[in-house]
XYZ file of C-alpha atoms in Angstrom:
626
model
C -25.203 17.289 18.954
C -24.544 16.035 22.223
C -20.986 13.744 22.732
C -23.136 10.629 23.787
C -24.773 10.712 20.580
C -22.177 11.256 18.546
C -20.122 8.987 20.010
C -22.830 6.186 19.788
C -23.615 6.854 16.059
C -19.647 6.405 15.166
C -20.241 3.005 16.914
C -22.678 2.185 14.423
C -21.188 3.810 10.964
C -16.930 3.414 11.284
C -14.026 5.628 11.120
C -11.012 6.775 8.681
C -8.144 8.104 9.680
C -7.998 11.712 10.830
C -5.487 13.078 7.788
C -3.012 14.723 10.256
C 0.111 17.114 8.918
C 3.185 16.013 9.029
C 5.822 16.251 11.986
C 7.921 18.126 9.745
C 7.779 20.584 6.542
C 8.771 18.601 4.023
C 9.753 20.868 0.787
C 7.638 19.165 -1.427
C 5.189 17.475 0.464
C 2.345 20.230 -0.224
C 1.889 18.818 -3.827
C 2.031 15.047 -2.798
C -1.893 14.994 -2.731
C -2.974 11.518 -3.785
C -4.676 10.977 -6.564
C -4.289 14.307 -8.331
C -1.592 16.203 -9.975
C -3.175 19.514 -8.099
C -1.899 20.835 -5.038
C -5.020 22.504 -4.333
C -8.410 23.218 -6.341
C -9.170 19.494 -6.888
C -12.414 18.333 -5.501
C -12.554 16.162 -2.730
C -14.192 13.309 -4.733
C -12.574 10.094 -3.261
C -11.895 7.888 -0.492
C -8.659 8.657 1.053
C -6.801 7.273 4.115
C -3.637 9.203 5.368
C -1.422 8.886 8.568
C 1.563 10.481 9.702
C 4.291 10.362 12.049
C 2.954 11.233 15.168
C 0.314 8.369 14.656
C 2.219 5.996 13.456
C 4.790 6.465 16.905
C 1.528 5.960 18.768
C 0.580 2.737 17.048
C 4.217 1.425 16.922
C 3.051 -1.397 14.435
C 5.888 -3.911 14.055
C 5.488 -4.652 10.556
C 3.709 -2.382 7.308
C 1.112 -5.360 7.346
C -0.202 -5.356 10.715
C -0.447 -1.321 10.200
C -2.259 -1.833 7.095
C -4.437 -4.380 8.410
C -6.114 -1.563 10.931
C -6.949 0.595 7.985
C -10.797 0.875 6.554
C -11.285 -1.715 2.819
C -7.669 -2.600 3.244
C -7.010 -6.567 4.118
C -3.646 -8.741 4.008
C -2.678 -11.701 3.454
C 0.524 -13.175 4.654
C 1.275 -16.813 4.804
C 4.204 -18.229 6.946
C 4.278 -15.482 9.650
C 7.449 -12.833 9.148
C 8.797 -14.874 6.246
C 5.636 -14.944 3.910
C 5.191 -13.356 1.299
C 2.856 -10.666 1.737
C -0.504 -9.401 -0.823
C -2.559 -5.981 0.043
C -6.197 -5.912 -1.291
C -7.636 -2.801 -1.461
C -11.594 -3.347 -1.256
C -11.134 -6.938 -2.464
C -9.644 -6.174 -6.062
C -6.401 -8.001 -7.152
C -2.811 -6.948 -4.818
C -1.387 -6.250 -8.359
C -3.711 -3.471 -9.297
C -2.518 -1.507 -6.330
C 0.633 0.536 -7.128
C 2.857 1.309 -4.470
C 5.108 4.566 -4.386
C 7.656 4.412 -1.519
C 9.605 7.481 -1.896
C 8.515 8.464 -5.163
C 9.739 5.162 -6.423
C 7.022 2.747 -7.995
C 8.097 -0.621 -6.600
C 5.336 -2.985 -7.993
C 7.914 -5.918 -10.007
C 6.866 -6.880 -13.241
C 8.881 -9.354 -13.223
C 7.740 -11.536 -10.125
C 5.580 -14.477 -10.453
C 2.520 -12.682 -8.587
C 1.832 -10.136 -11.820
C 3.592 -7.416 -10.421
C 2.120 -7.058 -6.692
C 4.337 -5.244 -4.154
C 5.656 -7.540 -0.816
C 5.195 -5.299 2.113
C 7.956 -7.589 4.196
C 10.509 -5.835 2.026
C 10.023 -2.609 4.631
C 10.779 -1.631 8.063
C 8.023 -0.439 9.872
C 9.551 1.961 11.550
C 11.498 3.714 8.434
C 7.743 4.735 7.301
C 7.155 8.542 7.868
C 3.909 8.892 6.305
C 0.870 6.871 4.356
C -1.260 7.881 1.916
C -3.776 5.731 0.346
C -5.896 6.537 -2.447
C -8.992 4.020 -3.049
C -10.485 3.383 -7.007
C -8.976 3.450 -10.349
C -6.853 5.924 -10.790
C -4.725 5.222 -14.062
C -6.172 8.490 -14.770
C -3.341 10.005 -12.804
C -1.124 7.176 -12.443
C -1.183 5.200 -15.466
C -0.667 1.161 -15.235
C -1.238 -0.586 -12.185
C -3.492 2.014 -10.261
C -6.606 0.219 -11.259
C -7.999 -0.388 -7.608
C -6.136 2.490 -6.004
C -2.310 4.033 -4.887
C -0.175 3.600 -1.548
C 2.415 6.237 -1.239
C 4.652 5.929 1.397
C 7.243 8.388 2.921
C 10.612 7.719 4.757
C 10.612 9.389 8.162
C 13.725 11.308 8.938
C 14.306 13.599 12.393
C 15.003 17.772 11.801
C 17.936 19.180 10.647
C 20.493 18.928 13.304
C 19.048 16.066 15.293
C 18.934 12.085 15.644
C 17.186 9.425 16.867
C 18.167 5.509 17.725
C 15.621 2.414 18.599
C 15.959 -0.910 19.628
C 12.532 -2.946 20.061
C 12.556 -6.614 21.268
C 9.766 -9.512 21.203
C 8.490 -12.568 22.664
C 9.259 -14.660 19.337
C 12.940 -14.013 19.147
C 11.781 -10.983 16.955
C 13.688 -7.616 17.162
C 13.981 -4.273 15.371
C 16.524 -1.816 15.517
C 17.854 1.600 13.699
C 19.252 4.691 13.411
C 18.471 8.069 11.847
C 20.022 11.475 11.653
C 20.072 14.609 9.714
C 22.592 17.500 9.041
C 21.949 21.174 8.226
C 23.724 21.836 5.121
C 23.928 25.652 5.151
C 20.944 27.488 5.201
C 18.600 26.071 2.425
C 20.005 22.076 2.114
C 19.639 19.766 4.560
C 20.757 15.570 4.988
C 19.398 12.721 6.350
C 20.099 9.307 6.430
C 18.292 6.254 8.366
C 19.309 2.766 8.567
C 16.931 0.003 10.020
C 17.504 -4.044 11.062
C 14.778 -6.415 11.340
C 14.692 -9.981 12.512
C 11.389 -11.245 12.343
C 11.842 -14.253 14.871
C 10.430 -17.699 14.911
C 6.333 -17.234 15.391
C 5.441 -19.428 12.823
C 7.592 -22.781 12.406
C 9.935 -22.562 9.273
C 10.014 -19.046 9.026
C 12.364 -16.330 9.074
C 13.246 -12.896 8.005
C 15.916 -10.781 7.860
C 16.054 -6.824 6.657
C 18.122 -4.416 6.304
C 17.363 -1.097 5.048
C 19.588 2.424 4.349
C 17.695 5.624 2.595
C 19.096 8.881 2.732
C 17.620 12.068 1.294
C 19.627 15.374 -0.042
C 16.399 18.472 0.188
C 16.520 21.960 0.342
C 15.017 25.315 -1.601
C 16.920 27.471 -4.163
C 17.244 30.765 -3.413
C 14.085 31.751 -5.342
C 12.653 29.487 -2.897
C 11.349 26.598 -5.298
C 12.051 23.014 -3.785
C 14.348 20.619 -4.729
C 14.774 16.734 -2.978
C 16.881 13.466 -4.006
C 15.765 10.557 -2.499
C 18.240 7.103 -2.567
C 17.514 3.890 -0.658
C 18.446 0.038 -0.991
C 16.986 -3.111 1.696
C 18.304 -6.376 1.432
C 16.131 -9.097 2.513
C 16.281 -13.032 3.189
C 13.289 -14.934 4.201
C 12.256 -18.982 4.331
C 9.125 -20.144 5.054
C 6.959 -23.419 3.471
C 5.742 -22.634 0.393
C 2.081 -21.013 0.372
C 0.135 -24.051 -0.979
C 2.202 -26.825 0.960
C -0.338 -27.097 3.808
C 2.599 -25.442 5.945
C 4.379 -26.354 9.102
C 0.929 -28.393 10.454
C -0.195 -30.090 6.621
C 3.169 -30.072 4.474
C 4.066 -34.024 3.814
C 7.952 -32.651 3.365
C 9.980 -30.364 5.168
C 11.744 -28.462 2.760
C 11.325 -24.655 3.049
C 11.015 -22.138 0.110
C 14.168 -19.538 0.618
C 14.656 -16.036 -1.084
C 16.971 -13.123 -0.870
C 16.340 -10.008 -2.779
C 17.280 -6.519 -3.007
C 16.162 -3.299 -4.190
C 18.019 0.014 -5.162
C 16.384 3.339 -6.003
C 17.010 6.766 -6.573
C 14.211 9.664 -6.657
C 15.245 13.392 -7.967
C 12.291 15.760 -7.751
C 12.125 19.897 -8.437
C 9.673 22.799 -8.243
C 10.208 25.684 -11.094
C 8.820 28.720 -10.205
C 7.762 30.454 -14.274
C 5.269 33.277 -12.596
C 2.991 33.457 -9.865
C 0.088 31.439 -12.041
C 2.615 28.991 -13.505
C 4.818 26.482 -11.793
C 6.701 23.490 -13.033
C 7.725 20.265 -11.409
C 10.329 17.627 -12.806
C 10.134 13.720 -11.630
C 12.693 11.259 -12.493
C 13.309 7.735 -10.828
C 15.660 4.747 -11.542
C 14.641 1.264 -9.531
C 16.068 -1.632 -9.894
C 14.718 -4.667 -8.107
C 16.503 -8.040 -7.653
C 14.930 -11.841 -6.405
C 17.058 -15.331 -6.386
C 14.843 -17.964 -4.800
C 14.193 -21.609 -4.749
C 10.696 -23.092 -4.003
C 10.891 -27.300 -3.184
C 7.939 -29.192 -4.868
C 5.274 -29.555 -3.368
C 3.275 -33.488 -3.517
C -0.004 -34.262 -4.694
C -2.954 -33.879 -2.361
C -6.328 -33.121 -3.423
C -5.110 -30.849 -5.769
C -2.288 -31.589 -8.207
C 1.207 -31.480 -6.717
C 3.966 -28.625 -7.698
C 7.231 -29.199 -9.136
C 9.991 -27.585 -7.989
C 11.521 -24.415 -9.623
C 13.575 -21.559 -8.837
C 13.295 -17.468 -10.243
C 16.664 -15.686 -10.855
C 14.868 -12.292 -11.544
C 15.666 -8.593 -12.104
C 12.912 -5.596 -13.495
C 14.220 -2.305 -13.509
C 11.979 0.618 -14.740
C 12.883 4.359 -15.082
C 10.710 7.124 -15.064
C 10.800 10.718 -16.133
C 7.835 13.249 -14.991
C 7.292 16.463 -16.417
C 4.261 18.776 -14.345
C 2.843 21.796 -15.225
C 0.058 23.204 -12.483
C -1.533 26.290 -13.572
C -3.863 28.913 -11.656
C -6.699 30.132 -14.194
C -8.266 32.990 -12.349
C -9.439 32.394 -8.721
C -11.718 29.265 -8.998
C -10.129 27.256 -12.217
C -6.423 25.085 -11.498
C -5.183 23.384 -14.396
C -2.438 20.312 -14.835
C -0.499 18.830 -17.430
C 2.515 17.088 -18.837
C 4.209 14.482 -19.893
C 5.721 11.241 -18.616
C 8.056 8.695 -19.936
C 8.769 4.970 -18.531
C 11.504 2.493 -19.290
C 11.017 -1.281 -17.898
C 13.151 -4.018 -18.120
C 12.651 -7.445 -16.596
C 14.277 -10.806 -16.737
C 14.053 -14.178 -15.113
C 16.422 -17.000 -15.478
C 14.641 -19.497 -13.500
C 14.369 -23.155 -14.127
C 11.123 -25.353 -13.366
C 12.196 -28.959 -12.093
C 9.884 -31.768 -13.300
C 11.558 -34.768 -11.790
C 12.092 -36.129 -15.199
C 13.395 -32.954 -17.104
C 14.862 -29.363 -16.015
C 12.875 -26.723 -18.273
C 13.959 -23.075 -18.872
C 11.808 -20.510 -16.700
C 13.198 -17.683 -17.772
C 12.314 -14.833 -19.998
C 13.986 -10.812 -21.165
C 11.145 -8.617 -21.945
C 11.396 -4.321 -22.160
C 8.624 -2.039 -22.831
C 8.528 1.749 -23.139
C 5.496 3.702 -22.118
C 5.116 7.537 -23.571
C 2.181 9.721 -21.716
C 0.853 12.807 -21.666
C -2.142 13.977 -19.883
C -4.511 16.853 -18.195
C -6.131 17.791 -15.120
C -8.838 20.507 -14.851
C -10.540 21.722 -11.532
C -12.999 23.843 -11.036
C -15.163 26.014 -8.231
C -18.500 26.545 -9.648
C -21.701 28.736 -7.572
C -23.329 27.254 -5.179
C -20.407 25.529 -3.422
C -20.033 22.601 -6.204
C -16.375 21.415 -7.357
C -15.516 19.722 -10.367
C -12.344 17.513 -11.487
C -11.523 15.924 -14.658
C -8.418 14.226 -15.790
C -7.256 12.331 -18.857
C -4.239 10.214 -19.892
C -3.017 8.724 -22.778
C -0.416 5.691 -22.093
C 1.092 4.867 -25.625
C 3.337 1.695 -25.404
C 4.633 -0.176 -28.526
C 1.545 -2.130 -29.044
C -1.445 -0.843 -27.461
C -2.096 3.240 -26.553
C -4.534 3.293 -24.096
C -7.078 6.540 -22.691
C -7.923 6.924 -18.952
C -10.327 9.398 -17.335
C -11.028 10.566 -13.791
C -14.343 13.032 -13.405
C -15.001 13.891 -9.185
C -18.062 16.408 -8.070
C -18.396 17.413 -4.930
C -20.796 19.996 -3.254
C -21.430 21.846 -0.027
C -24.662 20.578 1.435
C -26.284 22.863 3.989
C -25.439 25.089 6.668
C -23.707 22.200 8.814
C -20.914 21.801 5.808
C -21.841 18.296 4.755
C -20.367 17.388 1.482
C -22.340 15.135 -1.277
C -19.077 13.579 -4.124
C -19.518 11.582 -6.786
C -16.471 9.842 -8.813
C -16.484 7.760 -12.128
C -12.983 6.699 -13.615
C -11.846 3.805 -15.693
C -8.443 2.228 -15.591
C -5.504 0.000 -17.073
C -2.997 -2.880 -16.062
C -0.697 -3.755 -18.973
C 0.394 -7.540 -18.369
C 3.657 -8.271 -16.230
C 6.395 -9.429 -17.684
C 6.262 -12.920 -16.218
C 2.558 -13.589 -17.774
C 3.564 -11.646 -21.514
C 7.572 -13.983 -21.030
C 7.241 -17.265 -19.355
C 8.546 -20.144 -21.790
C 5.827 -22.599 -20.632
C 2.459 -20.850 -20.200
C 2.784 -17.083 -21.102
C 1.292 -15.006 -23.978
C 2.872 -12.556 -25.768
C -0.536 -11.390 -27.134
C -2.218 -10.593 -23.977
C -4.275 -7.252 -24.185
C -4.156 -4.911 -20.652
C -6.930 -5.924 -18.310
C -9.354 -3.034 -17.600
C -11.640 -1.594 -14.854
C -14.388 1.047 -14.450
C -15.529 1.923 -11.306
C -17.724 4.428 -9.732
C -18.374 6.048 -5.763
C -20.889 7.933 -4.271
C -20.625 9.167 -1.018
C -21.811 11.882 1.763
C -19.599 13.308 4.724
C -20.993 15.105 7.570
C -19.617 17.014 10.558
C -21.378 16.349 13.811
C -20.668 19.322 15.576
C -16.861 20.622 16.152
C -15.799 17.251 17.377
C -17.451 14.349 15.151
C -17.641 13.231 11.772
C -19.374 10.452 9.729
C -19.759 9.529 6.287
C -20.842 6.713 3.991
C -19.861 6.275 0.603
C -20.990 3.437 -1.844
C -18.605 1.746 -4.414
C -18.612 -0.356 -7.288
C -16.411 -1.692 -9.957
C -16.036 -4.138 -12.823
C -12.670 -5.620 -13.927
C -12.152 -7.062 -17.454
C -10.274 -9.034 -19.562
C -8.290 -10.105 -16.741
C -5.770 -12.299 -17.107
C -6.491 -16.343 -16.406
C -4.659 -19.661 -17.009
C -6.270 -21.910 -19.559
C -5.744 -25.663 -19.256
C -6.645 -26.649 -22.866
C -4.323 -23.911 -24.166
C -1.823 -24.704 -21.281
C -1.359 -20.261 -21.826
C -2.859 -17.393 -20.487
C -5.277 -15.532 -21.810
C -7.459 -12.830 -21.129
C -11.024 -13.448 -20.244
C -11.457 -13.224 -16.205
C -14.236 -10.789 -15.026
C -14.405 -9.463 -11.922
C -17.405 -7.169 -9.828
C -17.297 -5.572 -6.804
C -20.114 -3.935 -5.314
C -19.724 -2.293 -1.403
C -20.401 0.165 0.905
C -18.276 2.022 2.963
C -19.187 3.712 6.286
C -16.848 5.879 8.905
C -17.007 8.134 11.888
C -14.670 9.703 14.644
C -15.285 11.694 17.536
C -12.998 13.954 19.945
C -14.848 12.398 23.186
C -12.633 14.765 25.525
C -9.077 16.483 25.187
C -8.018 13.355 26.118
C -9.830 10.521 23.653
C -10.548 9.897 20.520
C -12.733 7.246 18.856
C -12.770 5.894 15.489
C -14.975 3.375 14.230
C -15.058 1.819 10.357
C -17.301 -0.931 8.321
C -16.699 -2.082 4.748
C -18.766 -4.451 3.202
C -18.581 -5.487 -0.243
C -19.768 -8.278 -2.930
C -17.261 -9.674 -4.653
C -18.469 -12.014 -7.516
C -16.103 -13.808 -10.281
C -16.872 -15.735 -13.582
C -14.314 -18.115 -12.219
C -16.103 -18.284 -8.916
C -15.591 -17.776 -5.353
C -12.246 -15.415 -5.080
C -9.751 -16.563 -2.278
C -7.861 -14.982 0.435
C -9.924 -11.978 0.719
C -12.664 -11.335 3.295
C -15.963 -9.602 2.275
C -16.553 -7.911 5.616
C -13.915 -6.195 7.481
C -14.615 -3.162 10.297
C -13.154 -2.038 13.570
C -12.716 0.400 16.357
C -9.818 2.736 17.407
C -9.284 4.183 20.715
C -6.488 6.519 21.225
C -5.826 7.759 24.547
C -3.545 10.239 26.611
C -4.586 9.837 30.156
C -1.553 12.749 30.504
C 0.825 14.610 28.465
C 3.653 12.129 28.670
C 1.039 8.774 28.150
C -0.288 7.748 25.363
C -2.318 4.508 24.952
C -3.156 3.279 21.572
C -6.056 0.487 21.054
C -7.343 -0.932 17.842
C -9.616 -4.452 17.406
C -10.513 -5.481 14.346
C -13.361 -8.114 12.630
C -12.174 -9.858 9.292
C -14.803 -11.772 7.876
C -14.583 -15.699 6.562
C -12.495 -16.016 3.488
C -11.817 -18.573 1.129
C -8.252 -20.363 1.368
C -6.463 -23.009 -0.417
C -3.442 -25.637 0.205
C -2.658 -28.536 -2.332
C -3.028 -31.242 0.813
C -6.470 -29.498 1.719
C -8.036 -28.055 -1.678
C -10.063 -24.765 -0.671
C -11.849 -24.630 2.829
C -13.196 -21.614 4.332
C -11.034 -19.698 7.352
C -13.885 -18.549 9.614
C -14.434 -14.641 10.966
C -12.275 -13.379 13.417
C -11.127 -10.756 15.971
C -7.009 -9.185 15.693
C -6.642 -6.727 18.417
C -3.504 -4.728 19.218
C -2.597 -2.613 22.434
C -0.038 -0.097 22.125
C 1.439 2.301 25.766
C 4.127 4.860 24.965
C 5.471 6.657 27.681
C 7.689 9.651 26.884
C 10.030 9.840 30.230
C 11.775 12.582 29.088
C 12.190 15.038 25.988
C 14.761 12.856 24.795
C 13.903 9.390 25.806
C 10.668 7.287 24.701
C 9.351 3.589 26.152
C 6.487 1.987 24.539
C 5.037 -1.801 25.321
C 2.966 -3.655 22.830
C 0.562 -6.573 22.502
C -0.029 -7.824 19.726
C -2.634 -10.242 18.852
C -4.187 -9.518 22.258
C -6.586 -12.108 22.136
C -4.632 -14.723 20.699
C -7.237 -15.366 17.529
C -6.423 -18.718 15.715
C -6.977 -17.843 12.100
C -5.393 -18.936 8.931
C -4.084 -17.066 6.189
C -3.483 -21.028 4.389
C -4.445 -23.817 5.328
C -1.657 -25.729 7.566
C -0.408 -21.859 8.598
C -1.114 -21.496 12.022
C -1.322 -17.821 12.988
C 1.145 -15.804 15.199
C 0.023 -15.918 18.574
C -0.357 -13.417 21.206
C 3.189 -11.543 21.404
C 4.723 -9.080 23.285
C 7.017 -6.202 22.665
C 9.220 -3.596 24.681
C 10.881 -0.575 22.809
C 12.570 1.903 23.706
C 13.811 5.360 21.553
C 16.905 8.040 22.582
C 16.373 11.260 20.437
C 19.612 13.927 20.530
């Protein structure tokens, strides 16, 4: 096919990622494959979006959310500028059925007042070595939480023997800056340990962030050559910003800003076991414990009801221990299973301040989840592949079964690929909707989901690729607030219907062009769902105009959404345009300069009403490798 026309037909149909390998071997990255507990045999069945280190130093994103934002069905919301509080949706569903690995760590809090959703502002944007993002229920593999899909995320660290230091400045008093090094422990161990500061600046009136985050990770093989890594890391974060329904620095009638400081502290061991050359085990454990203390002012009547005052003195911690099995059964069969076992713990001590009385907010919940489960994949004639998975998740009042069945098949000489995926999946209530004095329900039953995806990917020659895959999924028995019970209770319902549609294309040694369009209908019981867009697409140029240039472009449409403030009541935040520039010049093998614009257009959107956005910002970086 010739260039021109594959180039113009990835205009039309949109682009994911190119999955690249990873800068470095990482021990036991080959079995990290999203989605599955196979490192190879499974069938490609699902839509996946991976990046690594060498694009992610190209993009230089300043923040996970404004890398996320670029990515196809993925959309943010983020209040307040740097000292928001952040919420991914992954194709429109819920931020708290998304679990988020960092690590190996689950870090979604049980505990919070959001239902257990995962703020992104809690990471530095350059600590991130790697992203993998899984899209559909997968509590097949996962368990609770997965019900819309799975972000893994990997800690970068330089090669054994080597380091690297960056400082990157802003035009809104923002700046990053960090460290990272590792050591060569003999032959078969090696050290690293990284260490990042972020000050998020003043874009937005009444809001601020400050970061720090230290990881370090202990990895090496055993002389039979089976993998072993322990991962630690901690952050420590302060923010302020108005409080998300206040109407904001432009709308609030008071001044008084919400504040929070938090922490987290986790610790990942993880080990290949080598029984035979069919048979090998793998053994998981993790210990996180999470930490938030903040204070959120009340907020006065408007249209909507005003909001009292309260604060959140909250801890979850929740263990994990992971027990693989991955065996070969001849040359086309690859079999999983095991067992897992989860510990949670969560408290909150908060107090909610009516004006006329100070009432308890607090709550000390613990559940214990027991699992086992199985994974079979298959290579049958005629080029089809087959996956099916099953989990049982047996807590102490509900045991719950979730499957996972992917086909794909060869289609053609040209190697086009025809998949089909069906799963159903789980999301057992937080803590702060099962424990909260005043409105929660200890009785509340898991909320559910089933979903389905068809989809078609086809190579355009040795350069291009497009693909299209359609998606839909219903979520039940989610959890709602009922004013004439003044409780929750489960009876939301949820569908999502959408279509998802990709291409890239090598243009030249030199360029590459990506393109992506998701469009879904999202319709509720409750009505109109806020803060997500139903239309979101873009295009990504990446260029090296020579070997030490590389120039990094990427605009993106985010359709009208639905957004809410107290002062306002909901309005609708029309369609609009982010686009972000990135140059990186390497001037020598050891030093690194990169500019970035971000916001080049300087799109006035809101994520809430009385929120103005960031405006057009630049920054200069700079990064000395030794």
């Amino acid at each position: 096919m010739p260039v021109a026309t594959a180039v113009a037909l990835c205009a039309l149909v949109g682009f994911s990622p190119i999955e690249l390998r990873a800068q470095h071997d990482d021990p036991l990255e080959e079995v990290e494959v999203i989605g599955t507990y196979l490192a190879d045999g499974a069938a490609d069945a699902e839509t996946r979006i991976s990046l690594d280190r060498d694009e992610l130093e190209a993009i230089m994103p300043s923040e996970p959310e404004q890398l996320l934002q670029r990515l196809p069905g993925v959309s943010v919301f983020r209040p307040g500028g740097a000292g928001g509080v952040s919420e991914i949706f992954l194709r429109g569903a819920e931020s708290n059925f998304t679990a988020v690995y960092v690590d190996g760590m689950r870090l979604n809090d049980s505990a919070n007042t959001r239902g257990g959703s995962f703020d992104f502002s809690t990471l530095a944007a350059n600590d991130i070595g790697r992203v993998d993002i899984g899209m559909g229920a997968m509590s097949a593999i996962y368990g609770s939480d997965a019900m819309a899909g799975v972000i893994r995320i990997d800690t970068a660290y330089p090669e054994a023997g080597s380091g690297t230091v960056y400082a990157e400045a802003g035009t809104e008093d923002d700046w990053r800056a960090g460290a990272a090094g590792s050591l060569a422990l003999g032959d078969r161990a090696a050290l690293g340990l990284r260490i990042s500061e972020v000050d998020g600046g003043d874009a937005v009136d009444g809001s601020s962030l400050d970061l720090t985050s230290i990881s370090a990770r202990l990895s090496g093989r055993r002389p039979g050559g089976d993998a072993w890594r322990i991962d630690v890391r901690h952050t420590d974060r302060s923010r302020t910003s108005y409080p998300e329904i206040s109407g904001g620095p432009e709308l609030a009638l008071l001044p008084d800003l919400e504040t929070a400081e938090g922490t987290q502290t986790g610790v990942s061991a993880q080990s290949d076991w080598t029984v035979s050359d069919n048979w090998q085990m793998e053994f998981l454990g993790n210990w996180v414990d999470i930490e938030n203390h903040g204070s959120t002012p009340a907020v006065p009547p408007g249209l909507l009801d005003g909001q009292p005052a309260f604060t959140s003195d909250s801890e979850y911690r929740r263990g994990q221990l992971l027990w693989i099995n991955r065996v070969r059964l001849g040359t086309r069969a690859r079999l999983a299973f095991g067992l897992d076992l989860i510990e949670e713990r969560g408290r909150d001590d908060g107090m909610v301040d009516f004006g006329f009385a100070l009432l308890p907010n607090g709550f000390s919940l613990d559940r214990t989840t027991a699992t086992g489960f199985v994974e079979l994949a298959n290579e049958w004639a005629a080029g089809l592949e087959s996956t099916i998975a099953v989990r049982i998740d047996h807590t102490d009042v509900d045991t719950r079964l979730s499957g996972k069945l992917g086909l794909a098949k060869a289609i053609g000489a040209n190697g086009g690929r025809l998949w089909a995926r069906a799963a159903n999946g789980f999301k057992l209530p937080s803590f702060f909707a099962l424990g909260n004095p005043l409105f929660g329900n200890p009785d509340l039953k898991p909320e559910e989901v089933t979903s389905f995806e068809l989809g078609y990917d086809l190579p355009l020659g040795d350069r291009a690729m497009a693909g299209i895959s359609l998606f839909t999924s219903e979520y039940r028995d989610l959890v709602d607030f009922d004013f004439e019970t003044f409780t929750n209770v489960n009876r939301g319902v949820i569908d999502i219907d959408g279509v998802h549609l990709y291409g890239r294309v090598q243009v030249s040694d030199a360029v590459w062009l990506r393109a992506d369009a998701t469009l879904t209908d999202i319709s509720s019981a409750a009505g109109e769902l806020r803060r997500r867009p139903e239309t979101t697409g873009g295009l990504h140029l990446t260029w090296e105009p020579l070997p030490a240039w590389s120039v990094d472009a990427a605009a993106r449409y985010i359709g009208e959404r639905l957004i809410t403030s107290i002062p306002t009541g909901d309005i609708r935040d029309d369609a609009y345009l982010m686009a972000n520039v990135t140059v990186r010049y390497r001037a020598t093998p050891f030093l690194a300069l990169w500019l970035a614009v971000d916001n080049l257009f300087d799109s006035n959107y809101q994520d809430a009403p009385g929120f103005p956005a960031p405006g057009s910002r630049a920054r200069l970086g700079a990064e000395l490798r030794f």
